[in-house]
Amino acid sequence: EADIYQTPRYLVIGTGKKITLECSQTMGHDKMYWYQQDPGMELHLIHYSYGVNSTEKGDLSSESTVSRIRTEHFPLTLESARPSHTSQYLCASSYLTGLNEQFFGPGTRLTVL
Amino acid sequence: DQQVKQNSPSLSVQEGRISILNCDYTNSMFDYFLWYKKYPAEGPTFLISISSIKDKNEDGRFTVFLNKSAKHLSLHIVPSQPGDSAVYFCAAIRGNQFYFGTGTSLTVIP
C-alpha cells in the first residue's frame, strides 16, 4: 500500500495569493514528481527530484517552484496564483533505480478565482 | 508532441463482458509500460505493467498485451465489474522519464 499524502485536497483562492501545496511520502523513495492534469488531458510533468537538494523542471513550463530539503517532503509553491493555474496537481514518488511504477498521492484540486 | 496516445476518451461495457482499452505509442525505445486506474478526486493507482521484452502479462482479471511492431498496448479486463468504472491511463517509461496518455473513461453498466 502506497503512503503518499497531499494537502490540501481542495483549495479555492483569490488571484495574487501565495500558496504551497504539500506532498509527503513515507516509503523512502528517492524520486518525487509533480504533475498537472486538466480533465480529459494527459498528465504533464512540471517538476521532479532525484533526491535531497535535487530539483528539475519537467516538460511543461510552470511558474511554480519546488524544494527538496528532506527525502520525504516535496512541496510546490506558487508565488502569485492566477486563474490559469486552476488545475489538479498530482504528486508521485518512486525508487530511483529500476523500472518501478510511480505511486501517486490523492491530488490537490486548485481553483484560482 | 504526445508520445503515448489513447484515442478513445470513453468506453461503455456491460457487466460480465470484456473491456478492451487501447494505447498507441510512437517511441520504439520505451523500456516498460504501465496501466493506471483513477477514480474521481483520487490519484492514479498502479494496475499492471509489462516489460518491452514481453508480449503479455496477466494478473487476475487484468491482462496487458504488447505489440511492439504495431507500437500498440492494450488492457483487457475480464469479466468487467461495475467497480472497474474509472479512468484508465497507459504510461511508458524510457530511462527515468514517464510518459502518460490522456486516459480512457470506462463505464461498466450493471
Short mmCIF file of C-alpha atoms in Angstrom, two decimals:
data_model
loop_
_atom_site.label_atom_id
_atom_site.label_comp_id
_atom_site.label_asym_id
_atom_site.label_seq_id
_atom_site.Cartn_x
_atom_site.Cartn_y
_atom_site.Cartn_z
CA GLU A 1 0.00 0.00 0.00
CA ALA A 2 1.42 3.34 -1.07
CA ASP A 3 1.85 6.01 1.57
CA ILE A 4 1.93 9.34 -0.16
CA TYR A 5 -0.05 12.28 1.08
CA GLN A 6 -1.10 15.61 -0.32
CA THR A 7 -2.64 18.58 1.44
CA PRO A 8 -4.89 20.37 0.95
CA ARG A 9 -7.15 18.16 -1.13
CA TYR A 10 -9.13 21.16 -2.35
CA LEU A 11 -8.18 24.83 -2.39
CA VAL A 12 -10.07 27.86 -3.65
CA ILE A 13 -8.05 31.03 -3.54
CA GLY A 14 -8.00 34.53 -4.97
CA THR A 15 -5.65 35.86 -7.63
CA GLY A 16 -2.29 37.05 -6.39
CA LYS A 17 -2.11 34.86 -3.30
CA LYS A 18 0.94 32.77 -2.50
CA ILE A 19 0.18 29.09 -1.98
CA THR A 20 2.12 25.97 -1.09
CA LEU A 21 0.88 22.51 -1.96
CA GLU A 22 2.26 19.87 0.37
CA CYS A 23 3.39 16.37 -0.57
CA SER A 24 4.91 13.78 1.74
CA GLN A 25 5.77 10.11 1.31
CA THR A 26 6.81 7.56 3.92
CA MET A 27 8.23 4.92 1.57
CA GLY A 28 11.78 6.25 1.47
CA HIS A 29 11.54 6.90 -2.26
CA ASP A 30 14.33 8.98 -3.72
CA LYS A 31 12.46 10.30 -6.72
CA MET A 32 9.44 12.57 -6.45
CA TYR A 33 7.34 14.28 -9.09
CA TRP A 34 4.69 16.93 -9.54
CA TYR A 35 2.17 16.62 -12.36
CA GLN A 36 -0.55 18.96 -13.54
CA GLN A 37 -3.68 17.49 -15.06
CA ASP A 38 -6.75 19.08 -16.56
CA PRO A 39 -9.90 16.99 -17.20
CA GLY A 40 -9.57 14.75 -20.24
CA MET A 41 -5.93 15.67 -20.69
CA GLU A 42 -2.68 13.83 -20.12
CA LEU A 43 -0.60 14.26 -17.02
CA HIS A 44 2.02 16.93 -17.57
CA LEU A 45 5.24 16.69 -15.60
CA ILE A 46 6.09 20.09 -14.12
CA HIS A 47 8.85 19.26 -11.59
CA TYR A 48 10.81 16.28 -10.36
CA SER A 49 13.56 15.50 -7.92
CA TYR A 50 16.15 12.70 -7.72
CA GLY A 51 16.75 13.22 -4.03
CA VAL A 52 17.57 15.79 -1.37
CA ASN A 53 18.68 19.13 -2.82
CA SER A 54 17.88 17.97 -6.35
CA THR A 55 15.10 19.66 -8.34
CA GLU A 56 14.47 19.69 -12.08
CA LYS A 57 11.88 21.27 -14.34
CA GLY A 58 9.63 18.94 -16.29
CA ASP A 59 8.18 19.07 -19.78
CA LEU A 60 5.51 21.64 -19.02
CA SER A 61 6.76 25.09 -18.14
CA SER A 62 5.35 26.20 -14.86
CA GLU A 63 5.50 29.33 -12.75
CA SER A 64 5.71 27.17 -9.65
CA THR A 65 8.82 26.27 -7.69
CA VAL A 66 9.71 23.23 -5.61
CA SER A 67 12.18 22.34 -2.88
CA ARG A 68 13.55 19.06 -1.55
CA ILE A 69 15.15 19.62 1.83
CA ARG A 70 14.06 16.25 3.20
CA THR A 71 13.65 12.94 1.37
CA GLU A 72 10.03 12.56 2.38
CA HIS A 73 8.85 16.10 1.60
CA PHE A 74 8.43 17.82 -1.78
CA PRO A 75 6.32 20.99 -1.54
CA LEU A 76 5.25 23.03 -4.56
CA THR A 77 4.85 26.80 -4.27
CA LEU A 78 3.06 29.34 -6.43
CA GLU A 79 4.24 32.84 -5.54
CA SER A 80 1.26 34.60 -7.13
CA ALA A 81 -1.71 32.45 -8.11
CA ARG A 82 -3.62 33.22 -11.31
CA PRO A 83 -6.81 31.73 -12.82
CA SER A 84 -4.64 29.93 -15.40
CA HIS A 85 -3.20 27.88 -12.50
CA THR A 86 -6.60 26.28 -11.88
CA SER A 87 -6.00 22.56 -12.29
CA GLN A 88 -5.43 19.31 -10.46
CA TYR A 89 -1.92 18.83 -9.07
CA LEU A 90 -0.70 15.28 -8.51
CA CYS A 91 2.39 14.35 -6.53
CA ALA A 92 4.10 10.99 -7.09
CA SER A 93 7.18 9.13 -5.91
CA SER A 94 9.25 6.15 -7.00
CA TYR A 95 12.53 4.38 -6.35
CA LEU A 96 15.48 5.90 -8.12
CA THR A 97 16.73 2.80 -9.89
CA GLY A 98 15.00 0.02 -11.74
CA LEU A 99 11.78 0.11 -13.70
CA ASN A 100 9.39 0.83 -10.90
CA GLU A 101 5.96 2.29 -11.01
CA GLN A 102 5.20 5.69 -9.57
CA PHE A 103 2.92 5.90 -6.57
CA PHE A 104 0.52 8.82 -6.66
CA GLY A 105 -0.99 10.94 -3.96
CA PRO A 106 -4.70 11.80 -3.98
CA GLY A 107 -4.12 15.14 -5.67
CA THR A 108 -4.93 18.76 -4.89
CA ARG A 109 -7.72 20.41 -6.82
CA LEU A 110 -6.78 24.09 -7.08
CA THR A 111 -9.21 26.80 -8.16
CA VAL A 112 -7.96 30.35 -8.52
CA LEU A 113 -10.69 32.97 -8.78
CA ASP B 1 4.44 16.00 -29.30
CA GLN B 2 2.48 13.35 -27.48
CA GLN B 3 4.37 10.04 -27.44
CA VAL B 4 1.65 7.98 -25.78
CA LYS B 5 -1.89 8.21 -27.12
CA GLN B 6 -5.22 6.89 -26.02
CA ASN B 7 -7.56 7.66 -28.88
CA SER B 8 -10.78 6.58 -27.19
CA PRO B 9 -11.79 9.05 -24.49
CA SER B 10 -14.59 6.79 -23.26
CA LEU B 11 -15.84 3.21 -23.36
CA SER B 12 -19.03 1.58 -22.07
CA VAL B 13 -19.26 -2.14 -21.43
CA GLN B 14 -21.91 -4.41 -19.97
CA GLU B 15 -21.08 -6.09 -16.66
CA GLY B 16 -19.54 -9.52 -17.20
CA ARG B 17 -18.26 -8.70 -20.68
CA ILE B 18 -14.70 -7.95 -21.73
CA SER B 19 -13.35 -4.39 -21.60
CA ILE B 20 -10.52 -3.61 -24.01
CA LEU B 21 -8.62 -0.38 -23.54
CA ASN B 22 -6.11 0.64 -26.18
CA CYS B 23 -2.96 2.69 -26.21
CA ASP B 24 -0.55 3.60 -29.02
CA TYR B 25 2.95 4.94 -28.72
CA THR B 26 5.48 6.44 -31.08
CA ASN B 27 8.86 5.81 -29.43
CA SER B 28 10.28 2.33 -30.01
CA MET B 29 12.84 2.94 -27.22
CA PHE B 30 10.36 2.67 -24.36
CA ASP B 31 11.51 0.09 -21.79
CA TYR B 32 8.39 -0.53 -19.81
CA PHE B 33 4.67 0.09 -19.99
CA LEU B 34 2.13 0.51 -17.23
CA TRP B 35 -1.58 0.92 -16.73
CA TYR B 36 -3.02 3.13 -14.02
CA LYS B 37 -6.59 3.40 -12.80
CA LYS B 38 -8.01 6.67 -11.50
CA TYR B 39 -11.22 7.31 -9.62
CA PRO B 40 -12.61 10.86 -9.44
CA ALA B 41 -10.94 13.06 -6.81
CA GLU B 42 -8.19 10.47 -6.25
CA GLY B 43 -4.70 10.00 -7.61
CA PRO B 44 -3.93 7.25 -10.17
CA THR B 45 -3.18 3.82 -8.74
CA PHE B 46 -0.92 1.31 -10.42
CA LEU B 47 -2.73 -1.61 -12.01
CA ILE B 48 -0.42 -3.75 -14.14
CA SER B 49 2.79 -3.42 -16.12
CA ILE B 50 4.73 -5.12 -18.89
CA SER B 51 8.35 -5.06 -19.92
CA SER B 52 9.20 -4.26 -23.53
CA ILE B 53 10.74 -7.72 -23.90
CA LYS B 54 7.42 -9.45 -23.24
CA ASP B 55 4.16 -9.53 -25.15
CA LYS B 56 1.72 -10.47 -22.41
CA ASN B 57 1.31 -10.10 -18.67
CA GLU B 58 -1.64 -11.34 -16.68
CA ASP B 59 -2.84 -10.52 -13.18
CA GLY B 60 -6.22 -11.90 -12.21
CA ARG B 61 -8.90 -10.29 -14.36
CA PHE B 62 -6.39 -7.94 -15.97
CA THR B 63 -4.18 -8.80 -18.93
CA VAL B 64 -1.90 -6.43 -20.79
CA PHE B 65 -0.81 -7.19 -24.35
CA LEU B 66 2.11 -5.53 -26.10
CA ASN B 67 2.51 -5.50 -29.88
CA LYS B 68 5.87 -3.86 -30.49
CA SER B 69 5.71 -3.98 -34.27
CA ALA B 70 2.45 -2.03 -34.17
CA LYS B 71 3.57 0.08 -31.18
CA HIS B 72 0.32 -0.83 -29.53
CA LEU B 73 -0.62 -1.72 -25.98
CA SER B 74 -3.96 -2.99 -24.74
CA LEU B 75 -5.53 -3.77 -21.39
CA HIS B 76 -8.17 -6.49 -21.19
CA ILE B 77 -10.49 -6.74 -18.21
CA VAL B 78 -12.47 -9.97 -17.99
CA PRO B 79 -15.09 -10.11 -16.62
CA SER B 80 -15.81 -6.42 -16.24
CA GLN B 81 -17.37 -5.30 -12.96
CA PRO B 82 -19.14 -2.05 -12.03
CA GLY B 83 -16.26 -1.25 -9.65
CA ASP B 84 -13.95 -1.15 -12.66
CA SER B 85 -15.63 2.08 -13.77
CA ALA B 86 -12.81 4.63 -13.71
CA VAL B 87 -10.38 6.46 -15.96
CA TYR B 88 -7.52 4.27 -17.20
CA PHE B 89 -4.17 5.78 -18.15
CA CYS B 90 -1.42 4.00 -20.00
CA ALA B 91 2.13 5.11 -19.40
CA ALA B 92 5.52 4.35 -20.90
CA ILE B 93 8.98 4.63 -19.38
CA ARG B 94 12.24 5.43 -21.07
CA GLY B 95 15.19 5.84 -18.74
CA ASN B 96 13.84 7.89 -15.87
CA GLN B 97 11.09 9.58 -17.86
CA PHE B 98 7.42 8.65 -17.65
CA TYR B 99 5.01 9.48 -20.47
CA PHE B 100 1.27 9.29 -19.88
CA GLY B 101 -1.68 9.01 -22.22
CA THR B 102 -4.77 11.19 -21.87
CA GLY B 103 -6.88 8.42 -20.34
CA THR B 104 -9.97 6.42 -21.29
CA SER B 105 -13.04 6.64 -19.11
CA LEU B 106 -14.53 3.16 -18.68
CA THR B 107 -18.12 2.73 -17.58
CA VAL B 108 -19.27 -0.76 -16.69
CA ILE B 109 -23.05 -0.97 -16.85
CA PRO B 110 -24.68 -3.31 -14.30
#
